[in-house]
Coordinates of C-alpha atoms in Angstrom, one line a residue:
M1 CA 10.6 7.7 -15.0
K2 CA 12.3 11.0 -14.8
N3 CA 12.0 11.5 -18.6
N4 CA 8.4 10.7 -18.1
K5 CA 7.7 13.8 -15.6
I6 CA 9.5 15.6 -18.0
L7 CA 7.3 15.0 -20.5
F8 CA 4.0 15.6 -18.1
G9 CA 5.5 18.6 -17.1
I10 CA 6.0 19.4 -20.9
I11 CA 2.2 18.0 -22.0
G12 CA 0.9 20.0 -19.0
I13 CA 2.5 23.4 -19.2
I14 CA 1.4 23.2 -22.9
A15 CA -1.9 22.3 -22.2
L16 CA -2.2 25.4 -19.9
I17 CA -0.9 27.6 -22.7
L18 CA -3.5 26.5 -24.9
V19 CA -6.0 26.5 -22.4
N20 CA -5.6 30.1 -22.0
V21 CA -4.8 31.4 -25.2
V22 CA -8.1 30.1 -26.2
V23 CA -10.2 31.5 -23.3
F24 CA -8.6 34.8 -23.5
V25 CA -9.2 35.0 -27.3
S26 CA -12.5 34.0 -27.4
V27 CA -13.8 36.0 -23.9
K28 CA -14.1 39.9 -24.4
D29 CA -16.4 40.4 -21.2
F30 CA -14.6 39.3 -17.8
T31 CA -16.9 39.3 -15.1
T32 CA -16.0 38.5 -11.3
A33 CA -17.7 34.9 -12.0
R34 CA -15.9 34.0 -15.5
W35 CA -12.6 35.2 -13.9
I36 CA -13.7 32.3 -11.0
N37 CA -13.9 29.7 -13.9
I38 CA -11.0 31.1 -15.7
G39 CA -9.4 30.0 -12.6
C40 CA -10.8 26.6 -11.9
L41 CA -10.5 25.5 -15.4
N42 CA -6.4 25.9 -14.8
L43 CA -6.7 24.2 -11.4
S44 CA -8.2 21.3 -13.0
V45 CA -5.6 21.1 -15.8
M46 CA -2.5 21.4 -12.9
V47 CA -4.3 19.0 -10.7
T48 CA -4.2 16.8 -13.5
L49 CA -0.4 17.8 -14.0
F50 CA 0.8 17.4 -10.4
F51 CA -0.7 14.4 -10.0
S52 CA 0.7 12.9 -13.3
I53 CA 3.9 14.3 -12.3
M54 CA 3.8 12.7 -8.6
F55 CA 2.7 9.0 -9.9
G56 CA 2.6 8.1 -13.6
K57 CA 3.2 4.8 -13.9
T58 CA 4.7 4.1 -10.4
E59 CA 0.8 5.2 -9.2
Y60 CA 0.9 2.7 -6.4
K61 CA -2.7 0.7 -5.3
F62 CA -4.5 -1.5 -2.9
M63 CA -8.2 -2.9 -3.6
N64 CA -7.4 -2.3 -7.4
Y65 CA -8.6 1.7 -7.0
S66 CA -5.9 3.8 -7.9
R67 CA -6.2 7.4 -6.9
L68 CA -5.4 8.5 -11.0
P69 CA -9.5 7.9 -12.0
I70 CA -10.3 10.2 -8.7
V71 CA -7.7 13.0 -10.1
G72 CA -8.7 12.5 -13.8
S73 CA -12.7 12.4 -13.1
Y74 CA -12.7 15.4 -11.0
S75 CA -10.6 17.8 -13.5
T76 CA -12.9 16.6 -16.4
I77 CA -16.0 17.8 -14.4
T78 CA -14.4 21.1 -13.4
F79 CA -12.8 21.4 -16.7
I80 CA -16.6 21.0 -18.4
I81 CA -18.4 22.5 -16.1
S82 CA -15.9 25.7 -15.8
T83 CA -15.8 25.8 -19.6
L84 CA -20.1 26.0 -19.5
F85 CA -20.1 28.2 -17.1
I86 CA -17.4 30.8 -18.9
I87 CA -19.1 30.4 -22.7
C88 CA -22.9 30.7 -20.8
N89 CA -21.3 33.7 -19.5
L90 CA -22.7 32.5 -15.9
K91 CA -22.4 35.8 -13.8
N92 CA -24.4 34.7 -10.4
I93 CA -21.2 34.5 -8.4
T94 CA -23.2 32.1 -5.4
I95 CA -23.4 29.6 -8.3
T96 CA -20.1 29.5 -9.5
I97 CA -18.2 29.6 -5.8
V98 CA -20.9 27.3 -4.0
T99 CA -20.5 24.6 -7.6
Q100 CA -17.0 24.5 -7.5
V101 CA -16.5 24.3 -3.7
I102 CA -18.5 21.5 -4.3
L103 CA -16.4 19.6 -6.9
L104 CA -13.4 21.0 -5.0
G105 CA -15.0 19.3 -1.6
L106 CA -15.9 15.9 -2.9
F107 CA -12.9 16.0 -4.9
I108 CA -10.5 16.1 -1.3
I109 CA -12.7 14.1 0.7
I110 CA -12.9 10.9 -1.9
L111 CA -8.9 11.4 -2.4
A112 CA -8.6 11.6 1.3
S113 CA -10.5 8.8 2.1
N114 CA -8.8 6.5 -0.9
T115 CA -5.3 7.6 1.3
I116 CA -6.4 6.1 3.8
A117 CA -8.1 3.1 2.4
N118 CA -4.6 2.3 0.8
N119 CA -2.5 3.4 3.8
S120 CA -4.5 0.8 6.1
A121 CA -4.0 -1.7 2.9
E122 CA -0.5 -1.1 3.0
T123 CA 0.2 -1.7 6.6
S124 CA -2.0 -5.0 6.9
L125 CA 0.3 -6.2 3.8
N126 CA 3.2 -5.0 5.5
E127 CA 2.6 -6.5 8.3
D128 CA 1.6 -9.7 6.8
K129 CA 4.7 -10.2 4.6
R130 CA 6.5 -9.6 8.1
K131 CA 4.8 -12.6 10.0
Y132 CA 5.6 -15.0 6.4
N133 CA 9.2 -13.8 6.4
K134 CA 9.3 -14.6 10.1
V135 CA 7.5 -17.7 9.6
N136 CA 9.5 -18.5 6.5
D137 CA 12.6 -18.0 8.0
M138 CA 11.9 -20.8 11.1
C139 CA 11.2 -22.9 8.5
S140 CA 14.3 -22.4 6.4
R141 CA 16.2 -22.5 9.9
L142 CA 15.1 -26.4 10.7
D143 CA 15.6 -27.3 6.8
M144 CA 19.1 -26.3 7.3
I145 CA 19.1 -28.4 10.7
L146 CA 17.6 -31.2 8.7
K147 CA 20.1 -31.1 6.0
T148 CA 22.9 -31.6 8.7
V149 CA 21.3 -34.6 10.8
T150 CA 22.1 -38.3 9.7
N151 CA 20.5 -39.8 13.0
K152 CA 17.6 -41.1 11.5
E153 CA 15.4 -40.7 15.1
V154 CA 16.8 -37.4 15.4
Y155 CA 15.6 -36.5 12.0
K156 CA 12.3 -37.0 12.4
K157 CA 12.2 -35.3 15.7
I158 CA 13.2 -32.3 13.8
E159 CA 10.8 -33.1 10.6
K160 CA 7.9 -33.1 13.3
A161 CA 9.0 -29.2 14.8
Y162 CA 9.1 -28.5 10.9
D163 CA 6.3 -29.6 10.2
D164 CA 4.3 -27.7 12.8
V165 CA 6.3 -24.6 12.0
K166 CA 5.1 -24.9 8.8
S167 CA 1.5 -25.3 9.2
S168 CA 1.7 -21.9 11.3
K169 CA -0.8 -19.3 10.3
V170 CA 0.3 -16.3 8.5
N171 CA -2.9 -13.8 8.6
I172 CA -3.2 -12.9 12.4
N173 CA -4.2 -9.9 13.8
E174 CA -3.0 -10.4 17.4
D175 CA 0.5 -9.8 17.6
T176 CA 2.3 -13.0 17.3
T177 CA 5.8 -11.0 18.1
Q178 CA 6.4 -13.3 21.8
V179 CA 5.2 -16.4 20.4
D180 CA 7.5 -16.3 17.6
N181 CA 10.1 -15.2 19.2
D182 CA 9.8 -18.3 21.9
I183 CA 9.4 -20.5 18.3
L184 CA 13.1 -18.5 17.7
Q185 CA 14.8 -19.6 20.7
A186 CA 13.3 -23.1 20.8
I187 CA 14.9 -23.5 17.0
A188 CA 18.6 -21.7 18.3
I189 CA 18.5 -24.5 21.4
I190 CA 17.9 -27.1 18.9
E191 CA 20.8 -25.4 16.5
Y192 CA 23.2 -26.0 19.6
N193 CA 22.4 -29.0 21.2
I194 CA 22.6 -30.6 17.8
Q195 CA 26.1 -29.0 17.0
N196 CA 27.3 -30.5 20.2
G197 CA 25.6 -33.9 20.0
A198 CA 22.6 -33.5 22.9
Y199 CA 20.0 -35.5 21.3
N200 CA 18.5 -36.1 24.4
L201 CA 17.7 -32.7 25.0
L202 CA 15.7 -32.4 21.6
D203 CA 12.4 -33.3 22.9
E204 CA 11.6 -30.5 25.1
Q205 CA 12.3 -28.2 22.2
V206 CA 10.1 -30.2 19.9
N207 CA 7.3 -30.2 22.4
K208 CA 7.4 -26.6 23.2
I209 CA 7.7 -25.8 19.5
H210 CA 4.7 -27.7 19.1
N211 CA 2.9 -26.1 22.1
L212 CA 3.9 -22.7 20.4
V213 CA 2.5 -23.0 17.4
I214 CA -0.9 -24.9 18.9
K215 CA -1.2 -21.7 21.0
R216 CA -0.3 -19.2 18.0
N217 CA -2.7 -20.9 15.6
Q218 CA -5.6 -20.1 18.1
M219 CA -4.8 -16.6 17.8
N220 CA -7.3 -14.3 16.0

């Protein structure tokens, strides 16, 4: 990835040089409006260069919507409009400034909105992953207990708790931390009772897990 960034940098620098060479060789009359458009022309190339180096192939996206197309669209439109204004020698500074400011403003707004959406999606995805990992951890611990149990009656009780936990919902918006901790505590007590042969104390914890899972699944 480091080599890619170097290549992007080299390509960007060459593009900037070529653009400016063509502009300053071709243009003879440098008006204020033309200088503004030349600046925006360079900006369009630099924006592409900056985001290519920042993201490149590692661009992270959610909802199948990457930031690079936004950057590419802004840079392309700005490049074309700036080139046309330079060629046409548009001398109206107001039109030049308004056009370039609108393009830049829209770019910033759309990019910011996309970033906010991506961050929200990332937060939601990470939270779902955390909840899934916690449920998976519960199942793994109960599964480990099942592998050590030889008594059929005890096995069925632990299996019931395992099936209950495995049926736990993952996509829950409410905070499940307390319920999850209670389930984990019940599993820890089951582990302790199994190790000490206190099989008569298992029913209470198995029923507790059953009720906690029902409570958890009723959350929104």
